[in-house]
Short mmCIF file of the C-alpha atoms (twelve columns), coordinates in Angstrom:
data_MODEL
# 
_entry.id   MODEL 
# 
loop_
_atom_site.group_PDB 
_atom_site.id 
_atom_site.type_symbol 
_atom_site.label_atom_id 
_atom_site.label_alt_id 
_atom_site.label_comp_id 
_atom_site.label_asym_id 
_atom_site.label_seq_id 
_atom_site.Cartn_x 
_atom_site.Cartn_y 
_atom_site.Cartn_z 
_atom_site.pdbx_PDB_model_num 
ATOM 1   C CA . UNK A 1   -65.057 -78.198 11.198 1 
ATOM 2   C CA . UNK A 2   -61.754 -78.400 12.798 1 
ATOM 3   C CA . UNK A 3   -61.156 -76.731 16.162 1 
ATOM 4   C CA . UNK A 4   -58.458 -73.962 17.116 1 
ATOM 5   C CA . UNK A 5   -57.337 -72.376 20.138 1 
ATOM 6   C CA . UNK A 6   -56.364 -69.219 19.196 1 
ATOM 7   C CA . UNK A 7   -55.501 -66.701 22.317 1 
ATOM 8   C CA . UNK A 8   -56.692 -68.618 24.877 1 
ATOM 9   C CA . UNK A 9   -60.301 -68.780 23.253 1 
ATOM 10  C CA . UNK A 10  -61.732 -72.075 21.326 1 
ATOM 11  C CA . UNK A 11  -62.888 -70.858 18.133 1 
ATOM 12  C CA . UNK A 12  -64.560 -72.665 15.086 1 
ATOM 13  C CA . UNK A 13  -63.313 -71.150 11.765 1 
ATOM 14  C CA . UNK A 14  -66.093 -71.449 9.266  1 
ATOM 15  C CA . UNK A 15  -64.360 -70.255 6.187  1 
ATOM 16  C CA . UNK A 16  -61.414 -68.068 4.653  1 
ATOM 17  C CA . UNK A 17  -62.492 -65.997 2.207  1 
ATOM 18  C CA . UNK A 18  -60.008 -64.154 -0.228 1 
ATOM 19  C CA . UNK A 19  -61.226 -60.651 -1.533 1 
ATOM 20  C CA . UNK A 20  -59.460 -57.980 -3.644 1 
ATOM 21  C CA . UNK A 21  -61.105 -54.637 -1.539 1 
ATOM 22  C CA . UNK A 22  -61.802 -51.689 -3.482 1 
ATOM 23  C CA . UNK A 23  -62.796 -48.074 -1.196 1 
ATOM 24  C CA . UNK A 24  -60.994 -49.496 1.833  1 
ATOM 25  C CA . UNK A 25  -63.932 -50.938 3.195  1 
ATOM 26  C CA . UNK A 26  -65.156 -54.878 3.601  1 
ATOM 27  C CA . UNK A 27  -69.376 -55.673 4.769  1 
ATOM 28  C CA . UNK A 28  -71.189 -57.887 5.978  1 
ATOM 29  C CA . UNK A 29  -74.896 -58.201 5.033  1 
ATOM 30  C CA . UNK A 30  -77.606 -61.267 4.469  1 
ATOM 31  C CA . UNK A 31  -78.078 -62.488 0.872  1 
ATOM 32  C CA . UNK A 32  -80.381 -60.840 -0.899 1 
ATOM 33  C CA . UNK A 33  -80.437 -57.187 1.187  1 
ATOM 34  C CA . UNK A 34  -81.480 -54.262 -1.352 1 
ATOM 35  C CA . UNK A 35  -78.635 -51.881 -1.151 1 
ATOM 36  C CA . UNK A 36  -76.285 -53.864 1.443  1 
ATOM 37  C CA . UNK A 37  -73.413 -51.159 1.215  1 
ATOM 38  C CA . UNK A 38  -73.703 -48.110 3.614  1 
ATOM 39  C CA . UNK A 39  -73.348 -44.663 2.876  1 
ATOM 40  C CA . UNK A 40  -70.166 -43.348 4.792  1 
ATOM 41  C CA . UNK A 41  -70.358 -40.137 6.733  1 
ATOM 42  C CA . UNK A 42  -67.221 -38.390 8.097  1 
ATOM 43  C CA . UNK A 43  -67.820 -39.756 11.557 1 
ATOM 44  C CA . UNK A 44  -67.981 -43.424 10.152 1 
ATOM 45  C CA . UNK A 45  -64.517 -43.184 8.397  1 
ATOM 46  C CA . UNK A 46  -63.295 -41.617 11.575 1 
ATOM 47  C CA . UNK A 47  -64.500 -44.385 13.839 1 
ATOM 48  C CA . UNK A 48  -63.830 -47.031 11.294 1 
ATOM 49  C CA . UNK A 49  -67.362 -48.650 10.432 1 
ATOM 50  C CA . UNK A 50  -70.789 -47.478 9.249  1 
ATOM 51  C CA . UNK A 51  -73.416 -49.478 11.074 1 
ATOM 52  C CA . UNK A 52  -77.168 -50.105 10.136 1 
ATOM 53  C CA . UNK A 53  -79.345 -52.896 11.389 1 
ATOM 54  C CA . UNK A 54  -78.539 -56.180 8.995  1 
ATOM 55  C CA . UNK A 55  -75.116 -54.216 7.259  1 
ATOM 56  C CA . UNK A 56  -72.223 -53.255 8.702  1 
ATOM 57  C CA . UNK A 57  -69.177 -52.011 6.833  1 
ATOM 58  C CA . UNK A 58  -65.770 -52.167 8.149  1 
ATOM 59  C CA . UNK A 59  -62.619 -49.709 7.163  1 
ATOM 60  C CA . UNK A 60  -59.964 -51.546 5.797  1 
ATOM 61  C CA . UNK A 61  -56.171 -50.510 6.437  1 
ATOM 62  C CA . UNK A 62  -55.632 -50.659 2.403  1 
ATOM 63  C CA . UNK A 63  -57.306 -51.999 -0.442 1 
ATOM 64  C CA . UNK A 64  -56.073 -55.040 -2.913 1 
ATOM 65  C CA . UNK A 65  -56.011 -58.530 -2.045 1 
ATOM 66  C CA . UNK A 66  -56.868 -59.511 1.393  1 
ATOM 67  C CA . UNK A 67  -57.647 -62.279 3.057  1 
ATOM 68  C CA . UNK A 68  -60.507 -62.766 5.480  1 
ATOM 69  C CA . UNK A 69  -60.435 -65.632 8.539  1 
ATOM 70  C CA . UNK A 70  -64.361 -65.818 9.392  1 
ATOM 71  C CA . UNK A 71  -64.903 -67.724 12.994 1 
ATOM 72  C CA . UNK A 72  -68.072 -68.530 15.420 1 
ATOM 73  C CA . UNK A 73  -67.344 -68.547 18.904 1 
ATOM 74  C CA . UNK A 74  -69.075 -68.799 22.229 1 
ATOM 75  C CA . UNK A 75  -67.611 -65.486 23.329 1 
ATOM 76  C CA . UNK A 76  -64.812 -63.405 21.352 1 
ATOM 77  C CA . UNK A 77  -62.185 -63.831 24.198 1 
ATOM 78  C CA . UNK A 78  -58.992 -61.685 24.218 1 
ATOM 79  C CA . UNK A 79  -58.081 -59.897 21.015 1 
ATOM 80  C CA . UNK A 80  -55.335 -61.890 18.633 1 
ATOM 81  C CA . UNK A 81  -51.576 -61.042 19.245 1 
ATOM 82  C CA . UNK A 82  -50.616 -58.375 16.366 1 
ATOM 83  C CA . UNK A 83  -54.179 -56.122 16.265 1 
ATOM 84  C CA . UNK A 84  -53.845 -53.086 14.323 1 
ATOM 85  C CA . UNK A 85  -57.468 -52.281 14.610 1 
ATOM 86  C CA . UNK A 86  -60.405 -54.009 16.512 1 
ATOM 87  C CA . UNK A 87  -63.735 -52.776 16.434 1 
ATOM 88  C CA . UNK A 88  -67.534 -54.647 17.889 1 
ATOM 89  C CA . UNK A 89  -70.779 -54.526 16.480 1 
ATOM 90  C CA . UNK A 90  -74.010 -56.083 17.096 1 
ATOM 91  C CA . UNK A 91  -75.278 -58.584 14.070 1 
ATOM 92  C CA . UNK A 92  -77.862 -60.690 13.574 1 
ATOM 93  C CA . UNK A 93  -77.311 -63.601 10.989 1 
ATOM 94  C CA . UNK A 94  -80.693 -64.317 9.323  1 
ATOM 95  C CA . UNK A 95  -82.985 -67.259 10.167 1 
ATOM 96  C CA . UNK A 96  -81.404 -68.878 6.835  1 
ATOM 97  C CA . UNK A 97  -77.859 -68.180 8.242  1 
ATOM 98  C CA . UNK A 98  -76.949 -66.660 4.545  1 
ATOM 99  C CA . UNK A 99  -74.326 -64.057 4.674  1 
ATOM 100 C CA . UNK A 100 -72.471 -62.365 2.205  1 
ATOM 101 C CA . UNK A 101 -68.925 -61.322 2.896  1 
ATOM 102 C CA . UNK A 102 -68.199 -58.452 0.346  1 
ATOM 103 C CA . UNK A 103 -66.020 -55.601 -1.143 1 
ATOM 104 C CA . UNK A 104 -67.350 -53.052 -3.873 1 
ATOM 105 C CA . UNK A 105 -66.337 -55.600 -6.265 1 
ATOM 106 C CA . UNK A 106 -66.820 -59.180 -5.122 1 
ATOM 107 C CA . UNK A 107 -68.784 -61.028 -2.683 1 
ATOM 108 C CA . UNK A 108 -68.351 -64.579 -0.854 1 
ATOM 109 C CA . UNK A 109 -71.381 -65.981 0.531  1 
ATOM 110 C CA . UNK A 110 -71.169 -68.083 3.803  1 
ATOM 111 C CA . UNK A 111 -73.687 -69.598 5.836  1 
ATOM 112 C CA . UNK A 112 -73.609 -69.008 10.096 1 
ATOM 113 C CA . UNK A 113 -76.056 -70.032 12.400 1 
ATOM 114 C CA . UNK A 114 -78.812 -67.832 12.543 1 
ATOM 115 C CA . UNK A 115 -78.985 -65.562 15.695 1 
ATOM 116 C CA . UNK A 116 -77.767 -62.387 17.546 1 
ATOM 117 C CA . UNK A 117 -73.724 -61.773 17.770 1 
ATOM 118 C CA . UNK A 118 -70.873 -59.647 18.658 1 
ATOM 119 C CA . UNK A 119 -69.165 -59.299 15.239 1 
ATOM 120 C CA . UNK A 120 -65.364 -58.037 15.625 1 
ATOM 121 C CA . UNK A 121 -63.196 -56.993 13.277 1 
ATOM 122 C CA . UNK A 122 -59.587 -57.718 13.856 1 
ATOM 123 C CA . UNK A 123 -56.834 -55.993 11.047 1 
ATOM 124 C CA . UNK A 124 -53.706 -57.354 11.233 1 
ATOM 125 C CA . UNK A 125 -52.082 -55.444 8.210  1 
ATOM 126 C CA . UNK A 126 -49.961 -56.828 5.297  1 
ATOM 127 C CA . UNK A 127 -48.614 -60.499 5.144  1 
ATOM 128 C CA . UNK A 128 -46.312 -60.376 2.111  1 
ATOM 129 C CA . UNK A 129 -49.122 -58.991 -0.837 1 
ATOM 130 C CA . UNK A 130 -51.955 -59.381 1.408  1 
ATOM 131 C CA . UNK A 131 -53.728 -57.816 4.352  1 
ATOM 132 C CA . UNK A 132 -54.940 -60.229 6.932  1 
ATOM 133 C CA . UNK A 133 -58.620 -59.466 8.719  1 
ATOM 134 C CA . UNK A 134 -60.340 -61.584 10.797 1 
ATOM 135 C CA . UNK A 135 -64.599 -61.557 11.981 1 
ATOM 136 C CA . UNK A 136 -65.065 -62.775 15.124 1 
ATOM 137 C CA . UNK A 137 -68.899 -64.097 15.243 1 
ATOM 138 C CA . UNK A 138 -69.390 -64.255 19.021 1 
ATOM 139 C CA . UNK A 139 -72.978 -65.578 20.352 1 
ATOM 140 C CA . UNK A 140 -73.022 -65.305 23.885 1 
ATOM 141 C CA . UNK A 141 -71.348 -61.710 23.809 1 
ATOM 142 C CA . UNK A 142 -73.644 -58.497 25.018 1 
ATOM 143 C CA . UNK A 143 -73.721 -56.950 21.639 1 
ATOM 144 C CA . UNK A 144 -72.284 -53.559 21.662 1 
ATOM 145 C CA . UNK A 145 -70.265 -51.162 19.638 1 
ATOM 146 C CA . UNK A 146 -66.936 -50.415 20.512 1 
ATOM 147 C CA . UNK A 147 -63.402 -49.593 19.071 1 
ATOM 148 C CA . UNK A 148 -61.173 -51.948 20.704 1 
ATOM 149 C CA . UNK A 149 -57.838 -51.200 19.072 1 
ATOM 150 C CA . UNK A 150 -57.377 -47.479 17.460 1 
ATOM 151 C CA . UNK A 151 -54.339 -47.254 15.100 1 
ATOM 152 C CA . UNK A 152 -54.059 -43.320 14.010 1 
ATOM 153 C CA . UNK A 153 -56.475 -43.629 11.151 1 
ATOM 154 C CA . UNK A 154 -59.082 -43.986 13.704 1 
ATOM 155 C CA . UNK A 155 -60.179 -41.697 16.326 1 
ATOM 156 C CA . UNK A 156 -62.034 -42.656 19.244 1 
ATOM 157 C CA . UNK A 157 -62.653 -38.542 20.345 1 
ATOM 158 C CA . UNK A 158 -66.274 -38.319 19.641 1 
ATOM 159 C CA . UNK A 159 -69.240 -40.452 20.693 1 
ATOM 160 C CA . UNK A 160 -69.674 -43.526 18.010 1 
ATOM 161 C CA . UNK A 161 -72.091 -42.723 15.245 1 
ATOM 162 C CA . UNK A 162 -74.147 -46.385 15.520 1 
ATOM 163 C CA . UNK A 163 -76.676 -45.515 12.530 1 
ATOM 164 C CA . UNK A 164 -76.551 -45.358 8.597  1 
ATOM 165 C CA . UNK A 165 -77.887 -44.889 5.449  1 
ATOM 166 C CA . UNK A 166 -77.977 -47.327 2.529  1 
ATOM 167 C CA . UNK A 167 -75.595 -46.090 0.132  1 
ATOM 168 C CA . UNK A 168 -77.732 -45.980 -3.070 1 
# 
């Protein structure tokens, strides 16, 4: 895989996947999880994600085509020049590594190494037709939740709500 310095932090890009988001929201979840999607309460679409151990939904900035830069990483390093948005989670990628990357409507599976990360979400907003977001798979980052970047869809007021449901 090639190798990129991007902000001062060597990254490995495993894959760019191109998704057409429905419900303004993008997840990740292991292959084969009954019900991956989460149910969204207020206090998720406030903060911007809706957490639950092996899922984690993001809020997009708009829906349609985006496309998705996917990296690994030692450590996440500084966040990318142009951030909209920027929020951490903890993940675990499965001891088969298989992830799906997915949208009400489509899914891209992707395999990781298996193990505990910081996943962040970086939204960068529109690039012509369509929005650029990038997951930052980070494995020797203290996994912890956290809204990095706030744009005024987001509010950062109340203490993060780090538990969901399925959405069923």
């Amino acid at each position: 895989m090639p190798k990129l310095d991007l902000s001062r932090c060597l990254m490995t890009r495993a894959v760019r996947v191109d998704l057409s988001i429905d419900f303004h929201q993008i997840s990740v979840f292991p292959v084969g999880l009954e019900d991956p999607f989460n149910d969204w309460e207020e206090r998720h679409v406030s903060q911007g994600f809706a957490w639950r151990p092996r899922s984690v939904s993001f809020r997009t900035l708009g829906n349609g085509p985006h496309s998705v830069d996917v990296f690994t990483t030692e450590y996440a390093g500084p966040l990318s020049h142009g951030v909209i948005r920027a929020v951490e989670v903890p993940f675990n990628v499965p001891g088969d590594g298989r992830l799906e990357i997915a949208s009400i409507s489509e899914a891209v599976e992707l395999s990781l190494p298996p193990g505990k990360y910081l996943l962040r979400s970086e939204m960068f907003g529109r690039s012509g037709d369509v929005e650029l977001i990038r997951l930052v798979f980070a494995r020797m980052e203290i996994p912890r939740f956290s809204i990095l970047v706030a744009d005024s869809e987001i509010s950062c007021d109340e203490p993060l709500l780090t538990e969901a449901r399925a959405a069923g």
